[in-house]
CSV table of C-alpha atoms and ligand atoms in Angstrom, one decimal:
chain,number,residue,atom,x,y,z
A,1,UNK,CA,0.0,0.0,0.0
A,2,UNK,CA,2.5,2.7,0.3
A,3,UNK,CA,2.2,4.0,-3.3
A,4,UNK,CA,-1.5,4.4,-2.7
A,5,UNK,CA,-0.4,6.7,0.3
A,6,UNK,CA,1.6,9.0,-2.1
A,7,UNK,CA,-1.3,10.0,-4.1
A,8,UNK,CA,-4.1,12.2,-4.0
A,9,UNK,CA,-8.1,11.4,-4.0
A,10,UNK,CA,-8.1,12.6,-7.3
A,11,UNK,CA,-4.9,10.9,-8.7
A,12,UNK,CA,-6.5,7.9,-6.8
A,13,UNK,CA,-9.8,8.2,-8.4
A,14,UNK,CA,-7.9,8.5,-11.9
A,15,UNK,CA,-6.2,5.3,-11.2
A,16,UNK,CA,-9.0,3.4,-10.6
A,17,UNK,CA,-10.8,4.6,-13.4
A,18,UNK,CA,-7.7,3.7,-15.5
A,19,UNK,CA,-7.6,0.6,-13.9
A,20,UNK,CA,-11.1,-0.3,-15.5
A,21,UNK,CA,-9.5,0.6,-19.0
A,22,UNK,CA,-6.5,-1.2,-18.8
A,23,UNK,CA,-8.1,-4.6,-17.7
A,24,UNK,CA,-11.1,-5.1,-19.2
A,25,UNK,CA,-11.5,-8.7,-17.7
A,26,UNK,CA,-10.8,-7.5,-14.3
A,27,UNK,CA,-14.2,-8.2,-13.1
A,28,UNK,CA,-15.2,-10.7,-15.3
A,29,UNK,CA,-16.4,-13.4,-13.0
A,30,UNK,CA,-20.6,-14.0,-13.9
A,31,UNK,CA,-21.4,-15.5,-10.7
A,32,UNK,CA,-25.6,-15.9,-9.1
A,33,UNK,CA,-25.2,-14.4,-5.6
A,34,UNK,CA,-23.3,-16.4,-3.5
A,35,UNK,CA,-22.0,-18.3,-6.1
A,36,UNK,CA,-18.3,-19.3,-6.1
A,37,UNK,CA,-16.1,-19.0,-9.1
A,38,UNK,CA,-15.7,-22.8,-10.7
A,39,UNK,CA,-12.3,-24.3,-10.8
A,40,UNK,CA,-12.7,-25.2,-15.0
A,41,UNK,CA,-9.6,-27.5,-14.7
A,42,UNK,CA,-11.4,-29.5,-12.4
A,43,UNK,CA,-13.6,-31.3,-15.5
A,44,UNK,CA,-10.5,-32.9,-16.4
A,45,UNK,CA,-11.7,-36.0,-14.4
A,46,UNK,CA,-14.2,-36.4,-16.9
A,47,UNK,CA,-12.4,-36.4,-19.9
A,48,UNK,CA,-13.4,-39.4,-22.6
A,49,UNK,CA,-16.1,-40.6,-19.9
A,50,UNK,CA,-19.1,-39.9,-22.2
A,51,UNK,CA,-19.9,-40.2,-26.0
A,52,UNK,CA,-20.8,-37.2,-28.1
A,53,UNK,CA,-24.1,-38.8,-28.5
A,54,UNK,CA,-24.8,-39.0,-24.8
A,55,UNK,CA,-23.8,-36.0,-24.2
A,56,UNK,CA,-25.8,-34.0,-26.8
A,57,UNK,CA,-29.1,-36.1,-26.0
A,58,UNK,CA,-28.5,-35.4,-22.1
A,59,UNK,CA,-28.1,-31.7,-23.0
A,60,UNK,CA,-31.5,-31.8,-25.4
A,61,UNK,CA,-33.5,-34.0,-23.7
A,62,UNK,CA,-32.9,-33.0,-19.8
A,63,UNK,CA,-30.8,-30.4,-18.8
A,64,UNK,CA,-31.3,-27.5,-21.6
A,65,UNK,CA,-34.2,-28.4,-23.8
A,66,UNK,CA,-34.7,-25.8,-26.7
A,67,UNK,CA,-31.6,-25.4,-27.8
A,68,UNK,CA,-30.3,-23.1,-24.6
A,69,UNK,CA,-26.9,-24.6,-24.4
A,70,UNK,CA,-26.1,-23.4,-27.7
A,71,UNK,CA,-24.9,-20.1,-26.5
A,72,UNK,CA,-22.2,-21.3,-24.2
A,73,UNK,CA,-21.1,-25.1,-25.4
A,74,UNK,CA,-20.0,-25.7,-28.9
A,75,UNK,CA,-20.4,-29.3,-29.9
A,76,UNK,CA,-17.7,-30.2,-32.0
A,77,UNK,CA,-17.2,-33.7,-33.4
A,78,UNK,CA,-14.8,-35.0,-31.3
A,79,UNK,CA,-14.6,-32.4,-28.2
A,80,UNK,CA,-16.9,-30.0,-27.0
A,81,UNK,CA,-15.9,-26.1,-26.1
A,82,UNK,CA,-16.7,-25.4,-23.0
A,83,UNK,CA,-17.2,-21.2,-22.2
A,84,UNK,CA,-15.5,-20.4,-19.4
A,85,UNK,CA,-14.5,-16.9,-17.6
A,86,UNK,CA,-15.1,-14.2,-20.3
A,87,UNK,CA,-11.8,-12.9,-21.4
A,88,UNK,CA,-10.4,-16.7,-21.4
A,89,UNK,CA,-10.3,-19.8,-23.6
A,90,UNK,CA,-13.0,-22.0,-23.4
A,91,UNK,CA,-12.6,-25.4,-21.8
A,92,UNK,CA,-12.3,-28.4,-24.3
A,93,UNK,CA,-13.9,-31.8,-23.2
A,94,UNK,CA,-13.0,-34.8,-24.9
A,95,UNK,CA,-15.8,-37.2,-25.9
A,96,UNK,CA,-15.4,-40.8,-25.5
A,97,UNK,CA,-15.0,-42.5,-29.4
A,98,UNK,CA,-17.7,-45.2,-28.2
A,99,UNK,CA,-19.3,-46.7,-25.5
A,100,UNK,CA,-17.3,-49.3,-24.3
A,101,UNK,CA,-14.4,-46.8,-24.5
A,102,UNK,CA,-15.8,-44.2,-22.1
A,103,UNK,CA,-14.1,-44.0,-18.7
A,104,UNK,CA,-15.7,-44.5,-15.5
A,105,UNK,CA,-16.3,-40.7,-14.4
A,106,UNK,CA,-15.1,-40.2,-10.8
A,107,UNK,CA,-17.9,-40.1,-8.3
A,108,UNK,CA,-18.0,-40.2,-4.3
A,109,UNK,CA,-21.6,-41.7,-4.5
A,110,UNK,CA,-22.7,-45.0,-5.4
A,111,UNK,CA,-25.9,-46.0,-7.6
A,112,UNK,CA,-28.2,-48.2,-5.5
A,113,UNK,CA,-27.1,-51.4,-7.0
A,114,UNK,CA,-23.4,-50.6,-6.1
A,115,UNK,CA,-24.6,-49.6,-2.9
A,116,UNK,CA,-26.7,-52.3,-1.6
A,117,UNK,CA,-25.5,-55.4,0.1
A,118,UNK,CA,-26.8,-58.7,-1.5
A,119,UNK,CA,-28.6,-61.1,0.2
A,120,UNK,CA,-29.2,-58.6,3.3
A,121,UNK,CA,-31.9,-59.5,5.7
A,122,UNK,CA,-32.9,-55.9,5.6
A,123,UNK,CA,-33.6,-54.4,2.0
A,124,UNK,CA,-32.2,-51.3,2.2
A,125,UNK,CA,-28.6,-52.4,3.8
A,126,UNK,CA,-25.5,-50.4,2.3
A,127,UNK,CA,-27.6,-48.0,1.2
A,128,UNK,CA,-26.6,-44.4,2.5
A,129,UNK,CA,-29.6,-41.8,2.1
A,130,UNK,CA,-29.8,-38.3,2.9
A,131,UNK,CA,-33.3,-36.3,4.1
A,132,UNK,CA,-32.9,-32.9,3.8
A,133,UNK,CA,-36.5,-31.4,5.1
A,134,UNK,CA,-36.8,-28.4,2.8
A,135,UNK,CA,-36.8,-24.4,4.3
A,136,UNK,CA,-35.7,-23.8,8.4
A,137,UNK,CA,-38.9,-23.7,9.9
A,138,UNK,CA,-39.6,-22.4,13.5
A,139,UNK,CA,-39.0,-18.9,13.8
A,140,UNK,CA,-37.7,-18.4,10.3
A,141,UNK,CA,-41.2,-19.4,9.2
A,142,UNK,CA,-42.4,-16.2,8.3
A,143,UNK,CA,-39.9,-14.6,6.7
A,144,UNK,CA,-39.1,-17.7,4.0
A,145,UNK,CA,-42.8,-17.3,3.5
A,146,UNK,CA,-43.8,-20.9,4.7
A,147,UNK,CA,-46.4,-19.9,7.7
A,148,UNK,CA,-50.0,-19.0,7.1
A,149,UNK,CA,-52.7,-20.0,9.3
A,150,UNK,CA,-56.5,-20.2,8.4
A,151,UNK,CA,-59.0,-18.3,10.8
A,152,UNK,CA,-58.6,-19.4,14.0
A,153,UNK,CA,-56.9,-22.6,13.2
A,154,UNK,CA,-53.3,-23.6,13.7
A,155,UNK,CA,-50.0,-22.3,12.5
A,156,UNK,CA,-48.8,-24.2,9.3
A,157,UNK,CA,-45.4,-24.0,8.9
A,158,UNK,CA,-44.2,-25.8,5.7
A,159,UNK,CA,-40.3,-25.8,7.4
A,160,UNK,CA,-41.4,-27.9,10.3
A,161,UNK,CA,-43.8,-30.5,9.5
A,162,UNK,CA,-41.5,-31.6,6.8
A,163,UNK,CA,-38.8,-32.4,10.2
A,164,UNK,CA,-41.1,-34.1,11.5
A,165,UNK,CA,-42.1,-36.3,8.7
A,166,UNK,CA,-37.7,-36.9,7.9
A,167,UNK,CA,-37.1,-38.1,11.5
A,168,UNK,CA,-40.4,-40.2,11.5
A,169,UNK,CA,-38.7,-41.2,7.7
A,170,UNK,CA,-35.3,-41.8,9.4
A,171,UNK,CA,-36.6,-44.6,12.0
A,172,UNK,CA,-38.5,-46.3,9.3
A,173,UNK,CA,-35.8,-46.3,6.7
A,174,UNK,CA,-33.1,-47.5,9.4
A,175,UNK,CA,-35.0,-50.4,10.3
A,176,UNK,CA,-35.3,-51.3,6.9
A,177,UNK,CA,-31.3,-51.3,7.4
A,178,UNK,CA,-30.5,-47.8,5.6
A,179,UNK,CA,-28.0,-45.9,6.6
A,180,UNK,CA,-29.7,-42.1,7.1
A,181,UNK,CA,-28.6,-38.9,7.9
A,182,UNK,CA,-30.7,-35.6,8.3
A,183,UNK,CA,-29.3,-32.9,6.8
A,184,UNK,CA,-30.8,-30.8,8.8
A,185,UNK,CA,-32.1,-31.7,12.1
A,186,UNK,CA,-33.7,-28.4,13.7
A,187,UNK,CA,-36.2,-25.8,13.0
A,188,UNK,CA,-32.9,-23.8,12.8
A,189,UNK,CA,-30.3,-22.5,10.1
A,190,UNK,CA,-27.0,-24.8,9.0
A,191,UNK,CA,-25.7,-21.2,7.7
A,192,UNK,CA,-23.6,-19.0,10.5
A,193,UNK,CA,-25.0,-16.2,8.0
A,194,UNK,CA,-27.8,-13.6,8.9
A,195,UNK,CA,-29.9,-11.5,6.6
A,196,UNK,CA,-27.9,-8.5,8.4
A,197,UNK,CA,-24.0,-10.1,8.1
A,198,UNK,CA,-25.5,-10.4,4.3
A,199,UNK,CA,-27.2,-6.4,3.6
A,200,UNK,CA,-23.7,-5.7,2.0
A,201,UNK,CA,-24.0,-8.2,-0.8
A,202,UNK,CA,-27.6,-7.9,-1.0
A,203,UNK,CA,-26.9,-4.3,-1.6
A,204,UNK,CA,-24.1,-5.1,-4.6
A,205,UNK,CA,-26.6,-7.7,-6.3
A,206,UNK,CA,-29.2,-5.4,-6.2
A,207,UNK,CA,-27.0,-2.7,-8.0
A,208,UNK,CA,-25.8,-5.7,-10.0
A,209,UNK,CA,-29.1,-6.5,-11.5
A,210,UNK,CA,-29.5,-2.9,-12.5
A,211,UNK,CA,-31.5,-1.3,-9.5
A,212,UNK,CA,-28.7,1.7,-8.6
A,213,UNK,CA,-31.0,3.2,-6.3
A,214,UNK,CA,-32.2,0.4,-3.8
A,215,UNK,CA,-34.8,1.0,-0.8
A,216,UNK,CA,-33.5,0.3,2.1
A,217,UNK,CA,-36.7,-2.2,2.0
A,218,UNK,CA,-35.6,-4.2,-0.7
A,219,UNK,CA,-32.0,-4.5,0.1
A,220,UNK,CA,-33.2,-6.0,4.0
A,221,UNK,CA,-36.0,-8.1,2.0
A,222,UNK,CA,-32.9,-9.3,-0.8
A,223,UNK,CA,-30.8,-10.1,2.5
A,224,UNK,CA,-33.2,-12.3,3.6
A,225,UNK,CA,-33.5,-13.7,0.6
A,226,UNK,CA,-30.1,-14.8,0.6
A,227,UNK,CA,-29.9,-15.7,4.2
A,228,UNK,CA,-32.8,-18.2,4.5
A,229,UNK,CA,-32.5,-19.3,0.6
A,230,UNK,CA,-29.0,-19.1,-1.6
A,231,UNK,CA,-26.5,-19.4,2.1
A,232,UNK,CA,-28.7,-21.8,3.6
A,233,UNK,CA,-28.6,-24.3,0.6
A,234,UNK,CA,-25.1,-23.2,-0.1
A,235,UNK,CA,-23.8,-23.9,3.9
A,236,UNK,CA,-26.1,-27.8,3.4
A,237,UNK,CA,-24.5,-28.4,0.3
A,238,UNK,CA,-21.1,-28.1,1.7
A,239,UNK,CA,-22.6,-30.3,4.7
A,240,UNK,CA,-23.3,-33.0,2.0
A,241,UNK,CA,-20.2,-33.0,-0.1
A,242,UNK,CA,-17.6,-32.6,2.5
A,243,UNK,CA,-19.3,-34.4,5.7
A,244,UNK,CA,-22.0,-36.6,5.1
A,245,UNK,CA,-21.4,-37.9,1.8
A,246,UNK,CA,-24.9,-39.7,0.8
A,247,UNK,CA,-25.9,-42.2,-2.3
A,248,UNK,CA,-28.9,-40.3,-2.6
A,249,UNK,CA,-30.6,-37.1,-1.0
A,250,UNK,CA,-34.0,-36.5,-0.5
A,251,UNK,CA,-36.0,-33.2,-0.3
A,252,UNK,CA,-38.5,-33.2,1.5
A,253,UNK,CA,-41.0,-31.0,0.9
A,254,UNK,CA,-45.0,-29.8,1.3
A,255,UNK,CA,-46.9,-28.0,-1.2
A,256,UNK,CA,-49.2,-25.0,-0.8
A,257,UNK,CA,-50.8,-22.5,-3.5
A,258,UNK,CA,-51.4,-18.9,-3.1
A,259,UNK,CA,-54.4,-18.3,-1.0
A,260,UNK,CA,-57.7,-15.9,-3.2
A,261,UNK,CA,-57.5,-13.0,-0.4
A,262,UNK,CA,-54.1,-13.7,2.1
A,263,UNK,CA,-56.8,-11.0,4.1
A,264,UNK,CA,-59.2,-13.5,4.8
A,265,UNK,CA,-57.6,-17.2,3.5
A,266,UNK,CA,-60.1,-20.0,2.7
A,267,UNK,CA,-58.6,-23.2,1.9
A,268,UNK,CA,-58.1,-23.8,-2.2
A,269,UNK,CA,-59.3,-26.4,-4.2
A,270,UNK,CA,-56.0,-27.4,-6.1
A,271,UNK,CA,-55.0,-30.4,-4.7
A,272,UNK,CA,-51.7,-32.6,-6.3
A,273,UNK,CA,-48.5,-34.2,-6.4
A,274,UNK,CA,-45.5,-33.7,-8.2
A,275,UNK,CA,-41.6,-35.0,-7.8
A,276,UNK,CA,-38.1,-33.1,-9.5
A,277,UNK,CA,-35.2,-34.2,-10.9
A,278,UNK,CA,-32.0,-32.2,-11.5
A,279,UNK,CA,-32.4,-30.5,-15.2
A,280,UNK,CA,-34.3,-27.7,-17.6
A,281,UNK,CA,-31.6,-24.5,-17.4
A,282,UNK,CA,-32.3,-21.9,-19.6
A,283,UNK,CA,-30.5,-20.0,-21.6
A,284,UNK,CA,-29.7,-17.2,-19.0
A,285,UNK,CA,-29.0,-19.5,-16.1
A,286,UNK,CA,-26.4,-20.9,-18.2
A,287,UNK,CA,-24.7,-17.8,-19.0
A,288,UNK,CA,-23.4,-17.8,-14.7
A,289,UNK,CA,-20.4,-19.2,-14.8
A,290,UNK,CA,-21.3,-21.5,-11.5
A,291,UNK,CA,-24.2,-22.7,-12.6
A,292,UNK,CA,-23.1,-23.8,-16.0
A,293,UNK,CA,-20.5,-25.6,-14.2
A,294,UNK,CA,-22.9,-26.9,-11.8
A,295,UNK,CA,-25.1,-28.5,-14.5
A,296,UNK,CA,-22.1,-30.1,-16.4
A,297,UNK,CA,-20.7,-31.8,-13.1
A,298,UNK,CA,-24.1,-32.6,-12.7
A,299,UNK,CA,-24.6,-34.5,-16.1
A,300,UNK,CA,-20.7,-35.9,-16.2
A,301,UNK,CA,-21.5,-37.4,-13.4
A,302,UNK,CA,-24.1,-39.2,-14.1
A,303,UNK,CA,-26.7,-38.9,-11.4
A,304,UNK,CA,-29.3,-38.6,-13.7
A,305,UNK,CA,-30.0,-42.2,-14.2
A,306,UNK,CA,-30.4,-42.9,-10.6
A,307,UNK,CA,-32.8,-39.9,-10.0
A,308,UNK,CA,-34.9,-41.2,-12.8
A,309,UNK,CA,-34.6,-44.6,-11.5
A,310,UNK,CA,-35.5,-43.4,-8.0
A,311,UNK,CA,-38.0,-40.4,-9.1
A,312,UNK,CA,-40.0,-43.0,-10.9
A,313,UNK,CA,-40.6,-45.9,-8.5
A,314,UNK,CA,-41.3,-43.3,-5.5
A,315,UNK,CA,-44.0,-41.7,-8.3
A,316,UNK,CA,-45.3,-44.6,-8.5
A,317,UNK,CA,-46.2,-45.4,-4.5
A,318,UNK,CA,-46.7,-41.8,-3.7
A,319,UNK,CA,-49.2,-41.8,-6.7
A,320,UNK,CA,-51.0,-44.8,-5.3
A,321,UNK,CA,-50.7,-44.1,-1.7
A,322,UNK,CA,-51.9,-40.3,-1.3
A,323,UNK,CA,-54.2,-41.0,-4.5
A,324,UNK,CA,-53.4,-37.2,-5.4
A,325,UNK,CA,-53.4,-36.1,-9.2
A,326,UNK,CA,-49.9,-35.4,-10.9
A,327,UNK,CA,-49.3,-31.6,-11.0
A,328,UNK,CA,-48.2,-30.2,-14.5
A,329,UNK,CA,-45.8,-27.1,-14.8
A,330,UNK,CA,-46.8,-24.2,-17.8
A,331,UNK,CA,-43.9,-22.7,-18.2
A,332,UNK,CA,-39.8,-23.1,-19.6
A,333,UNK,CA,-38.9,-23.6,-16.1
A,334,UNK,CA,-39.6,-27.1,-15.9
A,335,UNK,CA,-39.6,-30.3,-18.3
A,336,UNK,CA,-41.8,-33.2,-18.4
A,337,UNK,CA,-40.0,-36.6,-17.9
A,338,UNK,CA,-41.4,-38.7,-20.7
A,339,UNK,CA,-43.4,-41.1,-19.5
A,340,UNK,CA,-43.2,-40.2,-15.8
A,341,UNK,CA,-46.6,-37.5,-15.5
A,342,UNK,CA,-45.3,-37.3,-12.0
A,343,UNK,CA,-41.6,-36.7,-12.5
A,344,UNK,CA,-40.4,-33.2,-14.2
A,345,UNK,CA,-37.2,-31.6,-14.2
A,346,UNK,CA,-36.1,-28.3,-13.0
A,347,UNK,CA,-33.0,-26.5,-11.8
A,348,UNK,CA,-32.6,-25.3,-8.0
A,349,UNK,CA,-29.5,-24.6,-5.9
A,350,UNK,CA,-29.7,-27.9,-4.3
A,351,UNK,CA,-30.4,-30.7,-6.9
A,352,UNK,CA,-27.4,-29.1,-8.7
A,353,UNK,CA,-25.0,-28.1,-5.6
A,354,UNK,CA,-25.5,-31.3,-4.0
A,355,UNK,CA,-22.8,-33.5,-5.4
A,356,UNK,CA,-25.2,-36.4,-6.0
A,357,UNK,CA,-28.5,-38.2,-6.8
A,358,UNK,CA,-31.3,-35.7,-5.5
A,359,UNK,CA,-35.1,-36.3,-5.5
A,360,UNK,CA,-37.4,-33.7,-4.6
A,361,UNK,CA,-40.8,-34.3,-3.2
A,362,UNK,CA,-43.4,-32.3,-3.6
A,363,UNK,CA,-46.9,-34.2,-2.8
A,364,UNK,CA,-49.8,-32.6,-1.1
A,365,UNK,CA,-51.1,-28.6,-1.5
A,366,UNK,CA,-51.4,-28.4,2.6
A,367,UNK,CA,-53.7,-25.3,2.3
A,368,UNK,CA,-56.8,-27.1,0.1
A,369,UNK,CA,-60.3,-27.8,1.3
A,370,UNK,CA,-58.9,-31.7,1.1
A,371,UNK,CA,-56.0,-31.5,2.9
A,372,UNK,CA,-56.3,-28.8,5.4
A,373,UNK,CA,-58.0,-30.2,8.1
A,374,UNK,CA,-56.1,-33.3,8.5
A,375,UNK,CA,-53.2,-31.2,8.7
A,376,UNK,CA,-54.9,-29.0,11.4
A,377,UNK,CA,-55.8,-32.2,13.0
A,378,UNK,CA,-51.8,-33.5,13.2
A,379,UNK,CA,-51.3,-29.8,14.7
A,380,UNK,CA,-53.7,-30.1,17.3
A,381,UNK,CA,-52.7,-33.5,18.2
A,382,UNK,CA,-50.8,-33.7,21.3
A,383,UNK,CA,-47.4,-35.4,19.3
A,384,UNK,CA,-47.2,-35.2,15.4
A,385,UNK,CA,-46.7,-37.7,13.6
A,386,UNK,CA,-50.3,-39.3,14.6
A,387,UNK,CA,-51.1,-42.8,13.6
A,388,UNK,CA,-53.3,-43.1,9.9
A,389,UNK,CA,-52.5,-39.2,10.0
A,390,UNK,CA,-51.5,-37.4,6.7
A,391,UNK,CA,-47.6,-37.5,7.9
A,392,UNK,CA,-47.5,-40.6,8.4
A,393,UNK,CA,-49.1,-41.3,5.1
A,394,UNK,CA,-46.4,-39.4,3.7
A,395,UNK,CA,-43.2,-41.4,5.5
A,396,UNK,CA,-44.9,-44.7,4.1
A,397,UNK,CA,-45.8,-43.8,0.7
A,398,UNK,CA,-41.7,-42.6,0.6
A,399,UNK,CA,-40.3,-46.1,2.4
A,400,UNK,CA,-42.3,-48.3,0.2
A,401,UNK,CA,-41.0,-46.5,-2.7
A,402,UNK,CA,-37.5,-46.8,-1.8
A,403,UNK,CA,-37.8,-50.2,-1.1
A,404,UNK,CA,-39.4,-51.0,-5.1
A,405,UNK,CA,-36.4,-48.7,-5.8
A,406,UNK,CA,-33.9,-51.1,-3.9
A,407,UNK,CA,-35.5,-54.2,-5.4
A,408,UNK,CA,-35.8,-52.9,-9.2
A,409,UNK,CA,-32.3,-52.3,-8.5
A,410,UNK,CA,-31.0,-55.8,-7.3
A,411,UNK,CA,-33.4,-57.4,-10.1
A,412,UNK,CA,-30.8,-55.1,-12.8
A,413,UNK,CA,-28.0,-56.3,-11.4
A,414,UNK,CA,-28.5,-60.4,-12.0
B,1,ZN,ZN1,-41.0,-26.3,0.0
């Protein structure tokens, strides 16, 4: 620093000016908020480990329908071209010449017929599953937008009866021999962030995304934002890829729909079901640097034929159990999984930052005329989960559709 001390505001203010002419690449990181800047060289694990053909047909069937890879990934015959940092050559992936000449791609998770144990007298032995119960719950309710309560009746909070329903899931699972870890075990956060350690950055995104003249309102609501949502998935995420180190994660989650009048809510009629898999990036999500980096770790890896595997037998139970109606997405955001009406694919921070299989469950809209009251009815009860209640209904429809999962996978391997 002692040059800097030499000069003058205005000779400083020159320099830094200058500074932005000289090195046009100086702040050329596109990074979502939060998001950490990849480490490109890192794909070279996965060099010759998929075929051109593969990798195009994962691209335009699954993880960038329409065409929206074309503006960062050139497919060439042999290799693709990667975009990387602007301002630097693009990374070159090499495609495996065929099939049986692809290389293993390196992976710390294992597909369920790796993981499970033959001839175990419990089904699910070896197998190493993670629940994550979606949002914090408890007094963090409010502000992720997760509480509402009808009338007079009880507080629904989406963040807590989904703990309930992963420890009730835990029990079951680890009788059936399954090794399972919560990834969160609390109605509290995993991130040592708060929305007011975080107004700084909300404050730089906000300018960032064009607003230069943010309310002191929408920078504390952006904090929170990034609190409860994009450092909260980040600080599990690093939970699950350097400490816990599952075969499979599950999110669990609860649906609800926008009340007619939040004034005066009366339950809604919509009533449905619906599961994700990792996949549909647009065009713009693509063009961050992590994210595009994110989606190809999350295709070189290959999880997307176990969350297909796992998405579709867990349909299929959920389906039959709750008896709800699949849910259908309008919009780009999402693709339908042909074949699966349940199943559709769609990209969120933690099906691609978790480094492996992830299944999101979505069954139940917990503020309709159907299933309202027999959530008010678990809420009133003295200890949730109550027996034949709508929890428990959930943990069962989920352990019998691991267990198909489990034995469609030890029927593939003989
Ligand atoms: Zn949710």
């Amino acid at each position: 620093m002692p040059l800097m001390r030499k000069l003058s505001p205005r000779q400083l203010f020159r320099l830094s000016l200058l500074s932005l002419l000289w090195c046009p690449t100086l702040n050329a990181d596109n990074l979502t908020s939060l998001g950490q800047r990849p480490d490109w060289d890192s794909l070279d694990a996965y060099q010759q480990t998929i075929t051109r053909a593969a990798f195009v047909s994962q691209l335009d069937v699954l993880y960038a329908p329409g065409q929206a890879w074309q503006e960062t990934i050139t497919i060439e015959d042999q290799h693709a071209l990667i975009r990387t940092r602007e301002g630097e050559a693009p990374y070159r992936l090499e495609f495996a010449p065929s099939e049986a000449a692809a290389m293993p791609p390196p992976r710390r998770w294992r597909k369920p017929a790796e993981a499970l144990v033959p001839d175990a007298e419990l089904p699910l032995t070896g197998w190493h599953i993670a629940l994550d119960p979606g949002h914090i719950g408890g007094a963090y309710g409010p502000m992720e937008g997760r509480s509402w309560r009808i009338g007079a009746g009880p507080l629904v909070q989406e963040g807590d009866l989904v703990l309930v329903v992963a420890y009730d899931l835990k029990e079951e699972l680890e009788a059936l021999g399954a090794t399972v870890t919560l990834v969160r075990e609390q109605n509290a956060p995993i991130t040592t962030e708060t929305p007011e350690s975080l107004r700084d950055e909300a404050e730089s995104w906000l300018r960032r995304m064009g607003n230069t003249e943010p309310s002191p309102l929408q920078i504390q609501r952006t904090a929170e934002r990034l609190f409860y949502r994009s450092s909260e998935i980040r600080a599990r995420a690093e939970r699950v890829n350097k400490r816990i180190h599952p075969d499979l994660i599950l999110c669990l989650h609860l649906n609800a729909t926008d009340f007619a009048d939040y004034s005066n809510p009366e339950p809604v009629e919509p009533n449905h079901l619906h599961l994700l898999v990792n996949g549909a990036y647009s065009a713009q999500e693509l063009a961050y640097d992590d994210v595009r980096y994110g989606m190809l770790i999350k295709l070189l890896s290959g999880t997307a034929e176990v969350e297909a595997a796992v998405a579709s037998e867990l349909a299929e139970t959920m389906a039959e159990q709750t008896g709800l109606p699949a849910f259908s997405y309008g919009g780009p955001n999402a693709v339908a999984i042909a074949g699966e009406p349940y199943v559709w694919g769609r990209n969120l921070a933690a099906n691609r930052l978790y480094a492996c299989p992830v299944v999101f469950l979505e069954p139940y809209v917990a503020n309709s005329r159907a299933v309202y009251p027999r959530i008010a009815t678990e809420l009133e009860a003295e200890q949730m989960p109550i027996p034949g209640g709508i929890l428990e209904e959930y943990t069962h429809s989920v352990v019998d559709g691991l267990r198909a999962s489990a034995s469609q996978a030890r029927a593939s391997k003989e």
